[in-house]
Amino acid sequence: MDEVFKALADGSRRRLLDSLNARNGQSLRELCAGLDMARQSVSKHLAVLEAAGLVTTVRRGREKLHHLDAGPINAIADRWISRYDRERVRALADLKHALEDTAMDSNAFVCTTYIRTTPERLWQGLTDPAFTRRYWGVEFGTDWAAGSAVVWKERAARTADPEQVVLESEPYRRLSYTWHTFTPEWARANGIDDETLARLSAEPRSKVTFEIEDLGGSVKLTVVHDGFEPGSAVREMVRHGWPALLSSLKSLLETGEPLPEPR
């Protein structure tokens, strides 16, 4: 949290966050042009924000796109805002909500976490049913080759569809697949009502991508879930689900036990 507070204390870095609030997923060139700041200065400030976990990056071709990550702001809110008079920290609370609201306006949901493990072990955590059922409650039936079908098994529901496929598979580096179909069986198993199921089923199929970066002794995992329409109900659902899911995966790989399910 010290790094987060130090990052937010600088006015130039707050301007960068404001720029990303206005439009998420900008390149370094776009950020420099929008803020009238020297490229070197912007790069240094972004490095501080990324080290604090407030900004995460995703490569698209030759460009590196910058996204807000509300995780550290949530952590500050949980530790501090709930313990003290809310009026005394109104500015911090407003920043938290601004970051979260911006994430909702962006097409892609992006989340980054750092795990003390190896790329090989993390890949196993993302693909091996023995791991996924422990922290996710889901098992995947697939050989994880690009183009292969993916069968989802969650609680009492088994979901198969020709459009559920592996899109990219580079072991220990990158994995991407389409999201599952929303079936009545899945809805019943997860306590989803008919109205919500109808909204979810009417949306185009989204996809999720896992990018794995070996840091030597730890791994940086970036999750990009995209393909949403404005106001997507699916995006709202995964926005709340991914942070908890990744925290449980991190706990499992680092301690041998996933986080307990919330009551």
PDB file of C-alpha atoms in Angstrom:
ATOM      1  CA  MET A   1       0.000   0.000   0.000  1.00  0.00           C
ATOM      2  CA  ASP A   2       2.948   2.350   0.540  1.00  0.00           C
ATOM      3  CA  GLU A   3       3.684   2.189  -3.203  1.00  0.00           C
ATOM      4  CA  VAL A   4       0.057   2.988  -4.029  1.00  0.00           C
ATOM      5  CA  PHE A   5      -0.064   6.029  -1.759  1.00  0.00           C
ATOM      6  CA  LYS A   6       3.282   7.290  -3.099  1.00  0.00           C
ATOM      7  CA  ALA A   7       2.103   6.846  -6.677  1.00  0.00           C
ATOM      8  CA  LEU A   8      -1.119   8.767  -6.030  1.00  0.00           C
ATOM      9  CA  ALA A   9       0.747  11.583  -4.248  1.00  0.00           C
ATOM     10  CA  ASP A  10       2.247  12.892  -7.502  1.00  0.00           C
ATOM     11  CA  GLY A  11       0.136  15.275  -9.563  1.00  0.00           C
ATOM     12  CA  SER A  12       1.510  14.121 -12.912  1.00  0.00           C
ATOM     13  CA  ARG A  13       0.680  10.523 -12.129  1.00  0.00           C
ATOM     14  CA  ARG A  14      -2.830  11.527 -11.124  1.00  0.00           C
ATOM     15  CA  ARG A  15      -3.152  13.261 -14.502  1.00  0.00           C
ATOM     16  CA  LEU A  16      -2.189  10.000 -16.199  1.00  0.00           C
ATOM     17  CA  LEU A  17      -4.852   8.178 -14.214  1.00  0.00           C
ATOM     18  CA  ASP A  18      -7.350  10.871 -15.194  1.00  0.00           C
ATOM     19  CA  SER A  19      -6.439  10.359 -18.839  1.00  0.00           C
ATOM     20  CA  LEU A  20      -6.973   6.623 -18.540  1.00  0.00           C
ATOM     21  CA  ASN A  21     -10.211   7.317 -16.687  1.00  0.00           C
ATOM     22  CA  ALA A  22     -11.387   9.223 -19.744  1.00  0.00           C
ATOM     23  CA  ARG A  23     -10.243   6.510 -22.181  1.00  0.00           C
ATOM     24  CA  ASN A  24      -8.798   3.219 -21.074  1.00  0.00           C
ATOM     25  CA  GLY A  25      -6.308   1.171 -23.091  1.00  0.00           C
ATOM     26  CA  GLN A  26      -4.053   3.973 -24.406  1.00  0.00           C
ATOM     27  CA  SER A  27      -0.585   3.607 -25.873  1.00  0.00           C
ATOM     28  CA  LEU A  28       2.397   5.616 -24.640  1.00  0.00           C
ATOM     29  CA  ARG A  29       2.166   7.813 -27.729  1.00  0.00           C
ATOM     30  CA  GLU A  30      -1.493   8.597 -27.061  1.00  0.00           C
ATOM     31  CA  LEU A  31      -0.855   9.406 -23.414  1.00  0.00           C
ATOM     32  CA  CYS A  32       1.993  11.764 -24.303  1.00  0.00           C
ATOM     33  CA  ALA A  33      -0.106  13.619 -26.872  1.00  0.00           C
ATOM     34  CA  GLY A  34      -3.100  13.944 -24.573  1.00  0.00           C
ATOM     35  CA  LEU A  35      -1.151  15.288 -21.597  1.00  0.00           C
ATOM     36  CA  ASP A  36       1.519  17.375 -23.344  1.00  0.00           C
ATOM     37  CA  MET A  37       4.241  15.589 -21.373  1.00  0.00           C
ATOM     38  CA  ALA A  38       7.646  14.410 -22.563  1.00  0.00           C
ATOM     39  CA  ARG A  39       7.777  10.742 -23.539  1.00  0.00           C
ATOM     40  CA  GLN A  40      10.528  10.011 -21.007  1.00  0.00           C
ATOM     41  CA  SER A  41       8.540  11.603 -18.174  1.00  0.00           C
ATOM     42  CA  VAL A  42       5.388   9.695 -19.056  1.00  0.00           C
ATOM     43  CA  SER A  43       7.357   6.429 -19.220  1.00  0.00           C
ATOM     44  CA  LYS A  44       8.821   6.993 -15.754  1.00  0.00           C
ATOM     45  CA  HIS A  45       5.453   7.853 -14.226  1.00  0.00           C
ATOM     46  CA  LEU A  46       3.800   4.842 -15.860  1.00  0.00           C
ATOM     47  CA  ALA A  47       6.525   2.606 -14.465  1.00  0.00           C
ATOM     48  CA  VAL A  48       5.711   3.852 -10.951  1.00  0.00           C
ATOM     49  CA  LEU A  49       1.977   3.357 -11.489  1.00  0.00           C
ATOM     50  CA  GLU A  50       2.550  -0.139 -12.876  1.00  0.00           C
ATOM     51  CA  ALA A  51       4.828  -1.069  -9.971  1.00  0.00           C
ATOM     52  CA  ALA A  52       2.068   0.058  -7.597  1.00  0.00           C
ATOM     53  CA  GLY A  53      -0.448  -2.066  -9.490  1.00  0.00           C
ATOM     54  CA  LEU A  54      -2.581   0.914 -10.518  1.00  0.00           C
ATOM     55  CA  VAL A  55      -1.850   0.424 -14.203  1.00  0.00           C
ATOM     56  CA  THR A  56      -1.427  -2.802 -16.107  1.00  0.00           C
ATOM     57  CA  THR A  57      -0.228  -3.235 -19.686  1.00  0.00           C
ATOM     58  CA  VAL A  58      -1.224  -5.520 -22.525  1.00  0.00           C
ATOM     59  CA  ARG A  59       0.700  -5.862 -25.792  1.00  0.00           C
ATOM     60  CA  ARG A  60      -1.210  -5.543 -29.060  1.00  0.00           C
ATOM     61  CA  GLY A  61       1.192  -6.004 -31.934  1.00  0.00           C
ATOM     62  CA  ARG A  62       4.045  -3.526 -31.510  1.00  0.00           C
ATOM     63  CA  GLU A  63       2.110  -1.318 -29.125  1.00  0.00           C
ATOM     64  CA  LYS A  64       1.739  -1.657 -25.380  1.00  0.00           C
ATOM     65  CA  LEU A  65      -1.683  -0.523 -24.179  1.00  0.00           C
ATOM     66  CA  HIS A  66      -2.180   0.818 -20.658  1.00  0.00           C
ATOM     67  CA  HIS A  67      -5.237  -0.024 -18.550  1.00  0.00           C
ATOM     68  CA  LEU A  68      -6.368   1.017 -15.111  1.00  0.00           C
ATOM     69  CA  ASP A  69      -6.392  -1.702 -12.458  1.00  0.00           C
ATOM     70  CA  ALA A  70      -8.777  -0.974  -9.582  1.00  0.00           C
ATOM     71  CA  GLY A  71      -7.437  -3.789  -7.385  1.00  0.00           C
ATOM     72  CA  PRO A  72      -5.108  -1.638  -5.234  1.00  0.00           C
ATOM     73  CA  ILE A  73      -7.833   0.979  -4.817  1.00  0.00           C
ATOM     74  CA  ASN A  74     -10.182  -1.752  -3.610  1.00  0.00           C
ATOM     75  CA  ALA A  75      -7.549  -2.889  -1.122  1.00  0.00           C
ATOM     76  CA  ILE A  76      -7.187   0.652   0.224  1.00  0.00           C
ATOM     77  CA  ALA A  77     -10.937   0.947   0.508  1.00  0.00           C
ATOM     78  CA  ASP A  78     -11.229  -2.342   2.381  1.00  0.00           C
ATOM     79  CA  ARG A  79      -8.452  -1.493   4.831  1.00  0.00           C
ATOM     80  CA  TRP A  80      -8.983   2.205   5.396  1.00  0.00           C
ATOM     81  CA  ILE A  81     -12.366   3.506   4.276  1.00  0.00           C
ATOM     82  CA  SER A  82     -14.258   0.909   6.280  1.00  0.00           C
ATOM     83  CA  ARG A  83     -12.311   1.784   9.460  1.00  0.00           C
ATOM     84  CA  TYR A  84     -12.529   5.563   9.471  1.00  0.00           C
ATOM     85  CA  ASP A  85     -15.117   8.281   9.067  1.00  0.00           C
ATOM     86  CA  ARG A  86     -16.043   8.211   5.373  1.00  0.00           C
ATOM     87  CA  GLU A  87     -16.243  11.988   5.243  1.00  0.00           C
ATOM     88  CA  ARG A  88     -12.542  12.247   6.111  1.00  0.00           C
ATOM     89  CA  VAL A  89     -11.568  10.128   3.138  1.00  0.00           C
ATOM     90  CA  ARG A  90     -14.166  11.282   0.621  1.00  0.00           C
ATOM     91  CA  ALA A  91     -11.503  12.120  -1.992  1.00  0.00           C
ATOM     92  CA  LEU A  92     -10.046   8.624  -1.802  1.00  0.00           C
ATOM     93  CA  ALA A  93     -13.493   7.045  -2.036  1.00  0.00           C
ATOM     94  CA  ASP A  94     -14.325   9.193  -5.051  1.00  0.00           C
ATOM     95  CA  LEU A  95     -11.132   8.026  -6.754  1.00  0.00           C
ATOM     96  CA  LYS A  96     -12.029   4.400  -6.061  1.00  0.00           C
ATOM     97  CA  HIS A  97     -15.463   4.783  -7.627  1.00  0.00           C
ATOM     98  CA  ALA A  98     -14.045   6.718 -10.575  1.00  0.00           C
ATOM     99  CA  LEU A  99     -11.605   3.910 -11.350  1.00  0.00           C
ATOM    100  CA  GLU A 100     -14.279   1.243 -11.065  1.00  0.00           C
ATOM    101  CA  ASP A 101     -16.763   3.175 -13.190  1.00  0.00           C
ATOM    102  CA  THR A 102     -14.141   3.687 -15.885  1.00  0.00           C
ATOM    103  CA  ALA A 103     -13.466  -0.031 -16.006  1.00  0.00           C
ATOM    104  CA  MET A 104     -17.164  -0.517 -16.754  1.00  0.00           C
ATOM    105  CA  ASP A 105     -16.945   1.874 -19.702  1.00  0.00           C
ATOM    106  CA  SER A 106     -14.037   0.012 -21.281  1.00  0.00           C
ATOM    107  CA  ASN A 107     -14.763  -2.872 -23.597  1.00  0.00           C
ATOM    108  CA  ALA A 108     -12.117  -5.137 -22.078  1.00  0.00           C
ATOM    109  CA  PHE A 109     -11.849  -6.169 -18.449  1.00  0.00           C
ATOM    110  CA  VAL A 110      -8.150  -6.334 -17.535  1.00  0.00           C
ATOM    111  CA  CYS A 111      -6.748  -7.623 -14.258  1.00  0.00           C
ATOM    112  CA  THR A 112      -3.139  -8.335 -13.211  1.00  0.00           C
ATOM    113  CA  THR A 113      -1.763 -10.329 -10.307  1.00  0.00           C
ATOM    114  CA  TYR A 114       1.709 -11.479  -9.233  1.00  0.00           C
ATOM    115  CA  ILE A 115       2.169 -15.024  -7.953  1.00  0.00           C
ATOM    116  CA  ARG A 116       5.186 -16.655  -6.327  1.00  0.00           C
ATOM    117  CA  THR A 117       5.321 -19.656  -8.643  1.00  0.00           C
ATOM    118  CA  THR A 118       6.737 -20.761 -12.002  1.00  0.00           C
ATOM    119  CA  PRO A 119       5.170 -20.392 -15.463  1.00  0.00           C
ATOM    120  CA  GLU A 120       4.879 -24.189 -15.637  1.00  0.00           C
ATOM    121  CA  ARG A 121       3.033 -24.404 -12.338  1.00  0.00           C
ATOM    122  CA  LEU A 122       0.745 -21.504 -13.249  1.00  0.00           C
ATOM    123  CA  TRP A 123      -0.086 -23.124 -16.585  1.00  0.00           C
ATOM    124  CA  GLN A 124      -1.048 -26.245 -14.683  1.00  0.00           C
ATOM    125  CA  GLY A 125      -3.214 -24.122 -12.401  1.00  0.00           C
ATOM    126  CA  LEU A 126      -5.069 -22.718 -15.416  1.00  0.00           C
ATOM    127  CA  THR A 127      -5.535 -25.988 -17.316  1.00  0.00           C
ATOM    128  CA  ASP A 128      -5.390 -29.040 -15.016  1.00  0.00           C
ATOM    129  CA  PRO A 129      -8.853 -30.099 -13.748  1.00  0.00           C
ATOM    130  CA  ALA A 130      -7.277 -31.168 -10.447  1.00  0.00           C
ATOM    131  CA  PHE A 131      -6.371 -27.517  -9.888  1.00  0.00           C
ATOM    132  CA  THR A 132      -9.264 -25.667 -11.518  1.00  0.00           C
ATOM    133  CA  ARG A 133     -11.939 -27.549  -9.572  1.00  0.00           C
ATOM    134  CA  ARG A 134     -10.304 -26.539  -6.267  1.00  0.00           C
ATOM    135  CA  TYR A 135     -10.256 -22.750  -6.702  1.00  0.00           C
ATOM    136  CA  TRP A 136     -12.877 -22.343  -9.457  1.00  0.00           C
ATOM    137  CA  GLY A 137     -15.261 -25.270  -9.174  1.00  0.00           C
ATOM    138  CA  VAL A 138     -14.858 -25.787 -12.942  1.00  0.00           C
ATOM    139  CA  GLU A 139     -13.247 -28.576 -14.958  1.00  0.00           C
ATOM    140  CA  PHE A 140     -12.271 -28.181 -18.610  1.00  0.00           C
ATOM    141  CA  GLY A 141     -12.524 -31.076 -21.039  1.00  0.00           C
ATOM    142  CA  THR A 142      -9.995 -30.301 -23.780  1.00  0.00           C
ATOM    143  CA  ASP A 143      -6.450 -31.042 -24.919  1.00  0.00           C
ATOM    144  CA  TRP A 144      -5.704 -27.268 -24.926  1.00  0.00           C
ATOM    145  CA  ALA A 145      -4.534 -27.263 -28.550  1.00  0.00           C
ATOM    146  CA  ALA A 146      -5.521 -24.237 -30.621  1.00  0.00           C
ATOM    147  CA  GLY A 147      -8.823 -24.952 -32.368  1.00  0.00           C
ATOM    148  CA  SER A 148      -9.863 -27.737 -29.974  1.00  0.00           C
ATOM    149  CA  ALA A 149     -13.307 -27.827 -28.413  1.00  0.00           C
ATOM    150  CA  VAL A 150     -13.683 -26.997 -24.711  1.00  0.00           C
ATOM    151  CA  VAL A 151     -16.295 -28.659 -22.529  1.00  0.00           C
ATOM    152  CA  TRP A 152     -17.113 -26.843 -19.284  1.00  0.00           C
ATOM    153  CA  LYS A 153     -18.116 -28.874 -16.225  1.00  0.00           C
ATOM    154  CA  GLU A 154     -19.387 -26.751 -13.339  1.00  0.00           C
ATOM    155  CA  ARG A 155     -21.310 -28.200 -10.410  1.00  0.00           C
ATOM    156  CA  ALA A 156     -24.152 -30.231 -11.936  1.00  0.00           C
ATOM    157  CA  ALA A 157     -23.904 -28.563 -15.355  1.00  0.00           C
ATOM    158  CA  ARG A 158     -21.979 -29.754 -18.395  1.00  0.00           C
ATOM    159  CA  THR A 159     -21.735 -27.192 -21.186  1.00  0.00           C
ATOM    160  CA  ALA A 160     -20.638 -28.079 -24.716  1.00  0.00           C
ATOM    161  CA  ASP A 161     -20.983 -25.951 -27.843  1.00  0.00           C
ATOM    162  CA  PRO A 162     -19.168 -25.830 -31.212  1.00  0.00           C
ATOM    163  CA  GLU A 163     -18.193 -22.218 -30.474  1.00  0.00           C
ATOM    164  CA  GLN A 164     -16.490 -23.122 -27.176  1.00  0.00           C
ATOM    165  CA  VAL A 165     -12.935 -23.478 -28.492  1.00  0.00           C
ATOM    166  CA  VAL A 166      -9.299 -22.830 -27.670  1.00  0.00           C
ATOM    167  CA  LEU A 167      -8.179 -19.752 -29.617  1.00  0.00           C
ATOM    168  CA  GLU A 168      -4.484 -19.595 -28.704  1.00  0.00           C
ATOM    169  CA  SER A 169      -2.235 -21.942 -26.775  1.00  0.00           C
ATOM    170  CA  GLU A 170       1.429 -21.210 -26.090  1.00  0.00           C
ATOM    171  CA  PRO A 171       2.285 -23.312 -23.022  1.00  0.00           C
ATOM    172  CA  TYR A 172       3.667 -21.273 -20.108  1.00  0.00           C
ATOM    173  CA  ARG A 173       3.177 -17.996 -22.027  1.00  0.00           C
ATOM    174  CA  ARG A 174      -0.317 -17.399 -23.409  1.00  0.00           C
ATOM    175  CA  LEU A 175      -3.718 -19.090 -23.371  1.00  0.00           C
ATOM    176  CA  SER A 176      -6.993 -17.865 -24.863  1.00  0.00           C
ATOM    177  CA  TYR A 177     -10.411 -19.449 -25.235  1.00  0.00           C
ATOM    178  CA  THR A 178     -14.018 -18.448 -25.850  1.00  0.00           C
ATOM    179  CA  TRP A 179     -16.383 -18.139 -22.897  1.00  0.00           C
ATOM    180  CA  HIS A 180     -18.987 -20.795 -22.232  1.00  0.00           C
ATOM    181  CA  THR A 181     -22.588 -20.855 -23.436  1.00  0.00           C
ATOM    182  CA  PHE A 182     -25.216 -19.806 -20.892  1.00  0.00           C
ATOM    183  CA  THR A 183     -27.550 -22.780 -20.713  1.00  0.00           C
ATOM    184  CA  PRO A 184     -30.604 -23.426 -18.498  1.00  0.00           C
ATOM    185  CA  GLU A 185     -28.621 -26.216 -16.790  1.00  0.00           C
ATOM    186  CA  TRP A 186     -25.799 -23.804 -15.988  1.00  0.00           C
ATOM    187  CA  ALA A 187     -28.283 -21.225 -14.715  1.00  0.00           C
ATOM    188  CA  ARG A 188     -29.983 -23.716 -12.381  1.00  0.00           C
ATOM    189  CA  ALA A 189     -26.636 -24.929 -11.032  1.00  0.00           C
ATOM    190  CA  ASN A 190     -25.586 -21.348 -10.262  1.00  0.00           C
ATOM    191  CA  GLY A 191     -28.874 -19.935  -8.994  1.00  0.00           C
ATOM    192  CA  ILE A 192     -29.413 -17.643 -12.001  1.00  0.00           C
ATOM    193  CA  ASP A 193     -33.008 -16.562 -12.626  1.00  0.00           C
ATOM    194  CA  ASP A 194     -34.710 -16.778 -16.034  1.00  0.00           C
ATOM    195  CA  GLU A 195     -34.610 -13.017 -16.683  1.00  0.00           C
ATOM    196  CA  THR A 196     -30.870 -12.815 -16.052  1.00  0.00           C
ATOM    197  CA  LEU A 197     -30.256 -15.927 -18.141  1.00  0.00           C
ATOM    198  CA  ALA A 198     -32.124 -14.346 -21.050  1.00  0.00           C
ATOM    199  CA  ARG A 199     -29.937 -11.214 -20.834  1.00  0.00           C
ATOM    200  CA  LEU A 200     -26.721 -13.252 -20.687  1.00  0.00           C
ATOM    201  CA  SER A 201     -27.751 -15.511 -23.567  1.00  0.00           C
ATOM    202  CA  ALA A 202     -28.625 -12.563 -25.819  1.00  0.00           C
ATOM    203  CA  GLU A 203     -25.071 -11.177 -25.713  1.00  0.00           C
ATOM    204  CA  PRO A 204     -22.293 -12.098 -28.170  1.00  0.00           C
ATOM    205  CA  ARG A 205     -19.811 -14.680 -26.950  1.00  0.00           C
ATOM    206  CA  SER A 206     -16.818 -13.154 -25.165  1.00  0.00           C
ATOM    207  CA  LYS A 207     -13.318 -14.555 -24.777  1.00  0.00           C
ATOM    208  CA  VAL A 208     -10.642 -14.630 -22.085  1.00  0.00           C
ATOM    209  CA  THR A 209      -6.874 -14.461 -22.533  1.00  0.00           C
ATOM    210  CA  PHE A 210      -4.186 -15.266 -19.968  1.00  0.00           C
ATOM    211  CA  GLU A 211      -0.756 -13.703 -20.499  1.00  0.00           C
ATOM    212  CA  ILE A 212       2.068 -15.192 -18.416  1.00  0.00           C
ATOM    213  CA  GLU A 213       5.354 -13.374 -17.828  1.00  0.00           C
ATOM    214  CA  ASP A 214       8.214 -15.051 -15.951  1.00  0.00           C
ATOM    215  CA  LEU A 215       9.831 -12.611 -13.516  1.00  0.00           C
ATOM    216  CA  GLY A 216      12.283 -15.085 -12.021  1.00  0.00           C
ATOM    217  CA  GLY A 217      10.939 -16.392  -8.723  1.00  0.00           C
ATOM    218  CA  SER A 218       7.462 -15.068  -9.459  1.00  0.00           C
ATOM    219  CA  VAL A 219       5.077 -14.760 -12.385  1.00  0.00           C
ATOM    220  CA  LYS A 220       3.014 -11.846 -13.660  1.00  0.00           C
ATOM    221  CA  LEU A 221      -0.419 -13.010 -14.790  1.00  0.00           C
ATOM    222  CA  THR A 222      -2.581 -10.649 -16.831  1.00  0.00           C
ATOM    223  CA  VAL A 223      -6.163 -11.637 -17.593  1.00  0.00           C
ATOM    224  CA  VAL A 224      -7.938  -9.885 -20.480  1.00  0.00           C
ATOM    225  CA  HIS A 225     -11.639 -10.690 -20.840  1.00  0.00           C
ATOM    226  CA  ASP A 226     -13.143  -8.902 -23.838  1.00  0.00           C
ATOM    227  CA  GLY A 227     -15.734  -8.997 -26.595  1.00  0.00           C
ATOM    228  CA  PHE A 228     -18.459  -7.208 -24.626  1.00  0.00           C
ATOM    229  CA  GLU A 229     -21.155  -4.840 -25.785  1.00  0.00           C
ATOM    230  CA  PRO A 230     -21.784  -1.564 -23.895  1.00  0.00           C
ATOM    231  CA  GLY A 231     -23.749  -2.254 -20.726  1.00  0.00           C
ATOM    232  CA  SER A 232     -22.903  -5.956 -20.869  1.00  0.00           C
ATOM    233  CA  ALA A 233     -24.416  -8.093 -18.097  1.00  0.00           C
ATOM    234  CA  VAL A 234     -21.692 -10.701 -18.661  1.00  0.00           C
ATOM    235  CA  ARG A 235     -18.993  -8.087 -18.132  1.00  0.00           C
ATOM    236  CA  GLU A 236     -20.619  -6.972 -14.897  1.00  0.00           C
ATOM    237  CA  MET A 237     -20.611 -10.574 -13.723  1.00  0.00           C
ATOM    238  CA  VAL A 238     -16.967 -11.309 -14.574  1.00  0.00           C
ATOM    239  CA  ARG A 239     -15.849  -7.913 -13.222  1.00  0.00           C
ATOM    240  CA  HIS A 240     -16.755  -9.163  -9.755  1.00  0.00           C
ATOM    241  CA  GLY A 241     -15.744 -12.767 -10.344  1.00  0.00           C
ATOM    242  CA  TRP A 242     -12.218 -12.526 -11.719  1.00  0.00           C
ATOM    243  CA  PRO A 243     -10.526 -10.694  -8.784  1.00  0.00           C
ATOM    244  CA  ALA A 244     -11.811 -13.251  -6.279  1.00  0.00           C
ATOM    245  CA  LEU A 245     -10.974 -16.138  -8.585  1.00  0.00           C
ATOM    246  CA  LEU A 246      -7.407 -14.981  -9.184  1.00  0.00           C
ATOM    247  CA  SER A 247      -6.869 -14.364  -5.469  1.00  0.00           C
ATOM    248  CA  SER A 248      -7.923 -17.955  -4.775  1.00  0.00           C
ATOM    249  CA  LEU A 249      -5.622 -19.254  -7.542  1.00  0.00           C
ATOM    250  CA  LYS A 250      -2.751 -17.247  -6.067  1.00  0.00           C
ATOM    251  CA  SER A 251      -3.442 -18.669  -2.606  1.00  0.00           C
ATOM    252  CA  LEU A 252      -3.575 -22.219  -3.958  1.00  0.00           C
ATOM    253  CA  LEU A 253      -0.264 -21.940  -5.800  1.00  0.00           C
ATOM    254  CA  GLU A 254       1.537 -20.166  -2.961  1.00  0.00           C
ATOM    255  CA  THR A 255       0.135 -21.965   0.088  1.00  0.00           C
ATOM    256  CA  GLY A 256      -1.414 -25.164  -1.223  1.00  0.00           C
ATOM    257  CA  GLU A 257      -4.929 -24.069  -0.250  1.00  0.00           C
ATOM    258  CA  PRO A 258      -7.467 -21.926  -2.126  1.00  0.00           C
ATOM    259  CA  LEU A 259      -9.354 -19.172  -0.355  1.00  0.00           C
ATOM    260  CA  PRO A 260     -12.500 -20.320   1.471  1.00  0.00           C
ATOM    261  CA  GLU A 261     -15.733 -19.712  -0.409  1.00  0.00           C
ATOM    262  CA  PRO A 262     -17.608 -16.630   0.858  1.00  0.00           C
ATOM    263  CA  ARG A 263     -20.625 -17.408   3.005  1.00  0.00           C
TER     264      ARG A 263
END
